[in-house]
Amino acid sequence: VKQWVRSEGLRQAMNWNQVEQVGGKVVCYGSFKLLVVDKESDLDLLCVVPKHVTREAFFKTLFELLAKKDEVSELRQLPWAFVPVIKMKYRGIEVDLTMARLMGSEIIPEDEEIFRTPMLTKDMDQKCLRSLNGYRATCEILQLVPSVEKFRLTLRVIKLWARRNGLYGNMLGFLGGASWAILVAKVCQLAGIEGNLGSCVNLVHRFFYTFANWNWPEPVYIKKVDAQPYPAWNPAMNHYDREHAMPIITSSVPQMNSAVNVTKT
């Protein structure tokens, strides 16, 4: 990725000293970041690039570079998706690669923690913001549950159940990994510290009881934030948000519905 970012800089007539400093970084999120992977898990990766690298370049020149790699197969792109993505198999592992373009920076730091700071979203477009939020929400969710160990174990069980029953996959109109993680985190929060001390069997039972009786489309929050920028999920201001069947809201700002593809039918 760093080499591709440098090539894009040289293509735009940046001098060599600038090109050597800009950098670029790929970070993982989703199941791998949460440590709940199984043999069917895909690898969610976020490509963070400086402002001179465009989304058009991501879907053209980087896509072309990936197509030349022997390790890459089943390469395809979805630039018009709610979260634009390049999908592929890398050495047999399913990979979803998204992109976030930092408009306020020409240098990408090595420290991942900087990607969680609010200032990075300045002037960022909505599609990049959604991509970055996937990473941020994954990092934050582990700080919002009483027991990370019980959360991970319960999430493994619920994801396995969803896959075995054909109910897994955001692109198919079902809940994706982020939504299942938020629902499990909500149950862990509702159970409290004492409820997370016992067997995760109790949490699994509570999960099904809670959401079988949930008053949809009442939203599921694991963190409420009062001050929200315009792009946040807000049915009071945005009539499109009122049509969402199962609002499962991310914790990172701006908060968004992770289950936007789910419909009433």
mmCIF file of C-alpha atoms in Angstrom:
data_model
loop_
_atom_site.group_PDB
_atom_site.id
_atom_site.type_symbol
_atom_site.label_atom_id
_atom_site.label_comp_id
_atom_site.label_asym_id
_atom_site.label_seq_id
_atom_site.Cartn_x
_atom_site.Cartn_y
_atom_site.Cartn_z
ATOM 1 C CA VAL A 1 0.000 0.000 0.000
ATOM 2 C CA LYS A 2 2.812 2.422 0.829
ATOM 3 C CA GLN A 3 4.368 1.801 -2.579
ATOM 4 C CA TRP A 4 1.018 2.438 -4.269
ATOM 5 C CA VAL A 5 0.576 5.690 -2.303
ATOM 6 C CA ARG A 6 4.064 6.784 -3.384
ATOM 7 C CA SER A 7 3.268 5.951 -7.002
ATOM 8 C CA GLU A 8 0.108 8.060 -6.824
ATOM 9 C CA GLY A 9 2.150 10.949 -5.444
ATOM 10 C CA LEU A 10 4.715 10.741 -8.233
ATOM 11 C CA ARG A 11 1.902 10.523 -10.786
ATOM 12 C CA GLN A 12 0.657 13.857 -9.430
ATOM 13 C CA ALA A 13 4.125 15.456 -9.741
ATOM 14 C CA MET A 14 4.884 15.526 -5.997
ATOM 15 C CA ASN A 15 8.602 15.801 -5.291
ATOM 16 C CA TRP A 16 10.459 12.733 -4.066
ATOM 17 C CA ASN A 17 11.013 14.041 -0.523
ATOM 18 C CA GLN A 18 7.281 14.535 -0.084
ATOM 19 C CA VAL A 19 6.491 11.134 -1.535
ATOM 20 C CA GLU A 20 8.888 9.412 0.882
ATOM 21 C CA GLN A 21 7.165 10.978 3.896
ATOM 22 C CA VAL A 22 3.452 10.548 3.140
ATOM 23 C CA GLY A 23 3.057 6.849 3.924
ATOM 24 C CA GLY A 24 -0.146 4.844 4.057
ATOM 25 C CA LYS A 25 -1.395 2.136 6.378
ATOM 26 C CA VAL A 26 -3.637 -0.927 6.449
ATOM 27 C CA VAL A 27 -5.364 -1.801 9.740
ATOM 28 C CA CYS A 28 -7.696 -4.681 10.547
ATOM 29 C CA TYR A 29 -11.073 -4.455 12.228
ATOM 30 C CA GLY A 30 -14.166 -6.654 12.606
ATOM 31 C CA SER A 31 -13.800 -10.292 13.694
ATOM 32 C CA PHE A 32 -10.007 -10.344 13.563
ATOM 33 C CA LYS A 33 -9.750 -7.222 15.723
ATOM 34 C CA LEU A 34 -12.309 -8.633 18.178
ATOM 35 C CA LEU A 35 -10.496 -12.012 18.236
ATOM 36 C CA VAL A 36 -13.637 -13.956 17.321
ATOM 37 C CA VAL A 37 -12.451 -15.475 14.058
ATOM 38 C CA ASP A 38 -13.432 -18.893 12.779
ATOM 39 C CA LYS A 39 -12.745 -20.772 9.556
ATOM 40 C CA GLU A 40 -15.613 -18.949 7.812
ATOM 41 C CA SER A 41 -14.584 -15.443 8.937
ATOM 42 C CA ASP A 42 -13.452 -12.905 6.411
ATOM 43 C CA LEU A 43 -10.693 -10.388 7.054
ATOM 44 C CA ASP A 44 -11.863 -6.768 7.234
ATOM 45 C CA LEU A 45 -9.110 -4.324 6.311
ATOM 46 C CA LEU A 46 -9.113 -0.524 6.188
ATOM 47 C CA CYS A 47 -6.661 1.225 3.895
ATOM 48 C CA VAL A 48 -5.868 4.700 5.307
ATOM 49 C CA VAL A 49 -4.404 7.084 2.746
ATOM 50 C CA PRO A 50 -3.386 10.776 2.583
ATOM 51 C CA LYS A 51 -5.485 13.383 0.818
ATOM 52 C CA HIS A 52 -3.721 13.176 -2.556
ATOM 53 C CA VAL A 53 -4.970 9.582 -3.050
ATOM 54 C CA THR A 54 -8.532 9.467 -4.414
ATOM 55 C CA ARG A 55 -11.221 6.793 -4.260
ATOM 56 C CA GLU A 56 -11.033 6.602 -8.060
ATOM 57 C CA ALA A 57 -7.353 5.603 -7.739
ATOM 58 C CA PHE A 58 -8.262 3.034 -5.076
ATOM 59 C CA PHE A 59 -10.706 1.312 -7.440
ATOM 60 C CA LYS A 60 -8.491 1.683 -10.511
ATOM 61 C CA THR A 61 -4.747 1.621 -9.896
ATOM 62 C CA LEU A 62 -4.744 -0.349 -6.630
ATOM 63 C CA PHE A 63 -7.323 -2.751 -8.067
ATOM 64 C CA GLU A 64 -5.088 -3.269 -11.102
ATOM 65 C CA LEU A 65 -2.057 -3.920 -8.879
ATOM 66 C CA LEU A 66 -3.987 -6.508 -6.868
ATOM 67 C CA ALA A 67 -5.149 -8.212 -10.077
ATOM 68 C CA LYS A 68 -1.485 -8.883 -10.948
ATOM 69 C CA LYS A 69 -0.778 -10.675 -7.671
ATOM 70 C CA ASP A 70 -0.656 -14.479 -7.855
ATOM 71 C CA GLU A 71 -1.880 -14.687 -4.237
ATOM 72 C CA VAL A 72 -5.103 -12.834 -5.130
ATOM 73 C CA SER A 73 -8.156 -14.534 -6.631
ATOM 74 C CA GLU A 74 -11.892 -13.777 -7.031
ATOM 75 C CA LEU A 75 -11.099 -10.069 -7.153
ATOM 76 C CA ARG A 76 -14.081 -7.747 -7.567
ATOM 77 C CA GLN A 77 -15.065 -4.215 -6.604
ATOM 78 C CA LEU A 78 -18.238 -2.583 -5.279
ATOM 79 C CA PRO A 79 -17.593 1.181 -5.559
ATOM 80 C CA TRP A 80 -21.286 2.082 -5.246
ATOM 81 C CA ALA A 81 -21.990 0.086 -2.079
ATOM 82 C CA PHE A 82 -23.046 1.885 1.125
ATOM 83 C CA VAL A 83 -19.478 1.191 2.262
ATOM 84 C CA PRO A 84 -17.422 0.941 -0.967
ATOM 85 C CA VAL A 85 -15.226 -2.139 -0.921
ATOM 86 C CA ILE A 86 -12.763 -4.276 -2.870
ATOM 87 C CA LYS A 87 -13.441 -7.963 -2.246
ATOM 88 C CA MET A 88 -10.968 -10.751 -2.911
ATOM 89 C CA LYS A 89 -9.450 -13.961 -1.710
ATOM 90 C CA TYR A 90 -5.850 -13.593 -0.545
ATOM 91 C CA ARG A 91 -4.154 -16.963 -0.194
ATOM 92 C CA GLY A 92 -7.583 -18.501 0.328
ATOM 93 C CA ILE A 93 -8.765 -15.968 2.938
ATOM 94 C CA GLU A 94 -11.802 -13.828 2.127
ATOM 95 C CA VAL A 95 -10.791 -10.161 2.383
ATOM 96 C CA ASP A 96 -12.902 -6.983 2.386
ATOM 97 C CA LEU A 97 -10.735 -3.930 1.759
ATOM 98 C CA THR A 98 -12.192 -0.462 2.356
ATOM 99 C CA MET A 99 -10.596 2.973 2.181
ATOM 100 C CA ALA A 100 -10.486 6.144 4.290
ATOM 101 C CA ARG A 101 -8.909 9.294 2.862
ATOM 102 C CA LEU A 102 -7.602 11.730 5.479
ATOM 103 C CA MET A 103 -8.303 15.177 4.026
ATOM 104 C CA GLY A 104 -6.432 17.021 6.776
ATOM 105 C CA SER A 105 -3.192 15.113 6.459
ATOM 106 C CA GLU A 106 -0.522 14.333 3.893
ATOM 107 C CA ILE A 107 1.330 12.068 6.328
ATOM 108 C CA ILE A 108 -0.191 8.861 7.685
ATOM 109 C CA PRO A 109 1.110 8.056 11.192
ATOM 110 C CA GLU A 110 2.174 4.528 12.152
ATOM 111 C CA ASP A 111 0.355 4.658 15.493
ATOM 112 C CA GLU A 112 -3.176 3.271 15.020
ATOM 113 C CA GLU A 113 -4.528 5.180 18.028
ATOM 114 C CA ILE A 114 -4.518 8.425 16.027
ATOM 115 C CA PHE A 115 -7.278 7.002 13.782
ATOM 116 C CA ARG A 116 -9.695 7.209 16.712
ATOM 117 C CA THR A 117 -9.320 10.963 17.241
ATOM 118 C CA PRO A 118 -12.243 13.212 16.155
ATOM 119 C CA MET A 119 -10.029 15.679 14.276
ATOM 120 C CA LEU A 120 -9.283 13.123 11.565
ATOM 121 C CA THR A 121 -12.842 13.271 10.218
ATOM 122 C CA LYS A 122 -12.565 16.944 9.242
ATOM 123 C CA ASP A 123 -13.721 17.376 5.618
ATOM 124 C CA MET A 124 -13.926 13.591 5.159
ATOM 125 C CA ASP A 125 -16.635 12.448 2.747
ATOM 126 C CA GLN A 126 -19.442 10.170 3.884
ATOM 127 C CA LYS A 127 -18.171 6.976 2.289
ATOM 128 C CA CYS A 128 -14.725 7.345 3.854
ATOM 129 C CA LEU A 129 -16.348 8.188 7.177
ATOM 130 C CA ARG A 130 -18.384 4.972 7.093
ATOM 131 C CA SER A 131 -15.231 2.996 6.352
ATOM 132 C CA LEU A 132 -13.300 4.622 9.203
ATOM 133 C CA ASN A 133 -16.241 4.107 11.562
ATOM 134 C CA GLY A 134 -16.025 0.353 11.046
ATOM 135 C CA TYR A 135 -12.539 0.418 12.546
ATOM 136 C CA ARG A 136 -13.449 2.867 15.306
ATOM 137 C CA ALA A 137 -16.560 0.977 16.373
ATOM 138 C CA THR A 138 -14.607 -2.290 16.608
ATOM 139 C CA CYS A 139 -12.000 -0.689 18.881
ATOM 140 C CA GLU A 140 -14.638 0.939 21.070
ATOM 141 C CA ILE A 141 -16.957 -2.039 21.567
ATOM 142 C CA LEU A 142 -14.427 -3.883 23.730
ATOM 143 C CA GLN A 143 -14.424 -0.922 26.130
ATOM 144 C CA LEU A 144 -18.214 -0.945 26.469
ATOM 145 C CA VAL A 145 -18.818 -4.490 27.747
ATOM 146 C CA PRO A 146 -18.458 -5.661 31.383
ATOM 147 C CA SER A 147 -16.442 -8.760 30.436
ATOM 148 C CA VAL A 148 -14.510 -8.953 27.174
ATOM 149 C CA GLU A 149 -14.000 -12.703 27.612
ATOM 150 C CA LYS A 150 -17.733 -13.454 28.003
ATOM 151 C CA PHE A 151 -18.583 -11.064 25.166
ATOM 152 C CA ARG A 152 -16.209 -12.852 22.790
ATOM 153 C CA LEU A 153 -17.439 -16.315 23.720
ATOM 154 C CA THR A 154 -21.109 -15.337 23.415
ATOM 155 C CA LEU A 155 -20.490 -13.618 20.087
ATOM 156 C CA ARG A 156 -18.816 -16.757 18.721
ATOM 157 C CA VAL A 157 -21.907 -18.791 19.612
ATOM 158 C CA ILE A 158 -24.370 -16.301 18.125
ATOM 159 C CA LYS A 159 -22.395 -15.899 14.900
ATOM 160 C CA LEU A 160 -22.167 -19.667 14.481
ATOM 161 C CA TRP A 161 -25.942 -19.966 14.987
ATOM 162 C CA ALA A 162 -26.588 -17.180 12.437
ATOM 163 C CA ARG A 163 -24.329 -18.789 9.821
ATOM 164 C CA ARG A 164 -25.793 -22.254 10.305
ATOM 165 C CA ASN A 165 -29.299 -20.851 9.856
ATOM 166 C CA GLY A 166 -28.471 -18.775 6.768
ATOM 167 C CA LEU A 167 -29.030 -15.463 8.574
ATOM 168 C CA TYR A 168 -25.555 -13.967 8.243
ATOM 169 C CA GLY A 169 -24.398 -11.412 5.691
ATOM 170 C CA ASN A 170 -24.918 -7.681 5.356
ATOM 171 C CA MET A 171 -24.737 -7.796 1.553
ATOM 172 C CA LEU A 172 -27.550 -10.383 1.525
ATOM 173 C CA GLY A 173 -29.919 -8.222 3.552
ATOM 174 C CA PHE A 174 -29.230 -9.992 6.853
ATOM 175 C CA LEU A 175 -27.176 -8.781 9.795
ATOM 176 C CA GLY A 176 -23.439 -8.564 9.283
ATOM 177 C CA GLY A 177 -20.662 -9.061 11.801
ATOM 178 C CA ALA A 178 -20.865 -5.505 13.165
ATOM 179 C CA SER A 179 -24.591 -5.785 13.899
ATOM 180 C CA TRP A 180 -24.290 -9.169 15.637
ATOM 181 C CA ALA A 181 -21.431 -7.773 17.747
ATOM 182 C CA ILE A 182 -23.495 -4.743 18.814
ATOM 183 C CA LEU A 183 -26.483 -6.938 19.753
ATOM 184 C CA VAL A 184 -24.300 -9.230 21.859
ATOM 185 C CA ALA A 185 -22.632 -6.221 23.488
ATOM 186 C CA LYS A 186 -26.086 -4.834 24.344
ATOM 187 C CA VAL A 187 -27.062 -8.072 26.055
ATOM 188 C CA CYS A 188 -23.786 -8.090 28.006
ATOM 189 C CA GLN A 189 -24.537 -4.538 29.149
ATOM 190 C CA LEU A 190 -28.103 -5.427 30.161
ATOM 191 C CA ALA A 191 -26.840 -8.414 32.157
ATOM 192 C CA GLY A 192 -24.458 -6.178 34.086
ATOM 193 C CA ILE A 193 -21.318 -7.234 35.933
ATOM 194 C CA GLU A 194 -23.064 -10.007 37.877
ATOM 195 C CA GLY A 195 -24.710 -11.405 34.760
ATOM 196 C CA ASN A 196 -21.304 -11.670 33.089
ATOM 197 C CA LEU A 197 -19.778 -13.711 35.931
ATOM 198 C CA GLY A 198 -21.617 -16.956 35.217
ATOM 199 C CA SER A 199 -21.832 -19.219 32.196
ATOM 200 C CA CYS A 200 -22.204 -17.664 28.762
ATOM 201 C CA VAL A 201 -25.202 -20.020 28.327
ATOM 202 C CA ASN A 202 -27.192 -17.495 30.348
ATOM 203 C CA LEU A 203 -26.067 -14.690 28.040
ATOM 204 C CA VAL A 204 -27.039 -16.697 24.953
ATOM 205 C CA HIS A 205 -30.497 -17.366 26.428
ATOM 206 C CA ARG A 206 -30.831 -13.686 27.338
ATOM 207 C CA PHE A 207 -29.802 -12.717 23.796
ATOM 208 C CA PHE A 208 -32.649 -14.648 22.164
ATOM 209 C CA TYR A 209 -35.207 -13.594 24.767
ATOM 210 C CA THR A 210 -34.220 -9.909 24.510
ATOM 211 C CA PHE A 211 -34.346 -9.574 20.751
ATOM 212 C CA ALA A 212 -37.321 -11.891 20.205
ATOM 213 C CA ASN A 213 -39.234 -9.382 22.329
ATOM 214 C CA TRP A 214 -37.530 -6.182 21.141
ATOM 215 C CA ASN A 215 -39.903 -3.480 19.974
ATOM 216 C CA TRP A 216 -38.475 -2.985 16.482
ATOM 217 C CA PRO A 217 -37.852 -0.451 14.961
ATOM 218 C CA GLU A 218 -36.809 0.928 18.351
ATOM 219 C CA PRO A 219 -33.045 1.404 17.938
ATOM 220 C CA VAL A 220 -30.423 -0.629 19.794
ATOM 221 C CA TYR A 221 -27.704 1.550 21.314
ATOM 222 C CA ILE A 222 -24.659 0.445 23.286
ATOM 223 C CA LYS A 223 -23.592 4.057 23.735
ATOM 224 C CA LYS A 224 -25.654 7.232 23.472
ATOM 225 C CA VAL A 225 -24.034 10.426 22.247
ATOM 226 C CA ASP A 226 -26.088 13.612 22.414
ATOM 227 C CA ALA A 227 -24.040 15.923 20.204
ATOM 228 C CA GLN A 228 -24.072 14.377 16.734
ATOM 229 C CA PRO A 229 -22.917 15.779 13.383
ATOM 230 C CA TYR A 230 -25.337 15.828 10.450
ATOM 231 C CA PRO A 231 -24.438 12.411 8.924
ATOM 232 C CA ALA A 232 -25.405 10.563 12.120
ATOM 233 C CA TRP A 233 -28.449 8.288 12.212
ATOM 234 C CA ASN A 234 -31.302 10.599 13.152
ATOM 235 C CA PRO A 235 -34.886 9.677 12.210
ATOM 236 C CA ALA A 236 -36.152 12.990 13.609
ATOM 237 C CA MET A 237 -34.154 14.896 10.978
ATOM 238 C CA ASN A 238 -33.734 12.373 8.144
ATOM 239 C CA HIS A 239 -36.870 10.747 6.741
ATOM 240 C CA TYR A 240 -34.823 7.941 5.149
ATOM 241 C CA ASP A 241 -33.718 6.835 8.622
ATOM 242 C CA ARG A 242 -37.373 6.467 9.636
ATOM 243 C CA GLU A 243 -37.736 3.640 7.111
ATOM 244 C CA HIS A 244 -35.029 1.465 8.698
ATOM 245 C CA ALA A 245 -36.475 -1.820 9.962
ATOM 246 C CA MET A 246 -33.797 -2.793 12.497
ATOM 247 C CA PRO A 247 -31.704 0.187 13.629
ATOM 248 C CA ILE A 248 -28.599 -1.270 15.299
ATOM 249 C CA ILE A 249 -26.494 1.786 16.015
ATOM 250 C CA THR A 250 -22.698 1.944 16.064
ATOM 251 C CA SER A 251 -21.001 3.493 19.084
ATOM 252 C CA SER A 252 -18.512 5.677 17.225
ATOM 253 C CA VAL A 253 -19.402 9.232 16.176
ATOM 254 C CA PRO A 254 -21.161 9.894 13.884
ATOM 255 C CA GLN A 255 -23.351 7.007 14.980
ATOM 256 C CA MET A 256 -24.822 5.034 12.083
ATOM 257 C CA ASN A 257 -27.171 2.124 11.510
ATOM 258 C CA SER A 258 -25.067 -0.987 10.954
ATOM 259 C CA ALA A 259 -28.132 -2.871 9.658
ATOM 260 C CA VAL A 260 -29.134 -0.436 6.909
ATOM 261 C CA ASN A 261 -29.614 -3.251 4.373
ATOM 262 C CA VAL A 262 -32.228 -5.048 6.467
ATOM 263 C CA THR A 263 -35.796 -4.460 5.244
ATOM 264 C CA LYS A 264 -39.243 -5.337 6.588
ATOM 265 C CA THR A 265 -39.689 -7.991 3.896
#
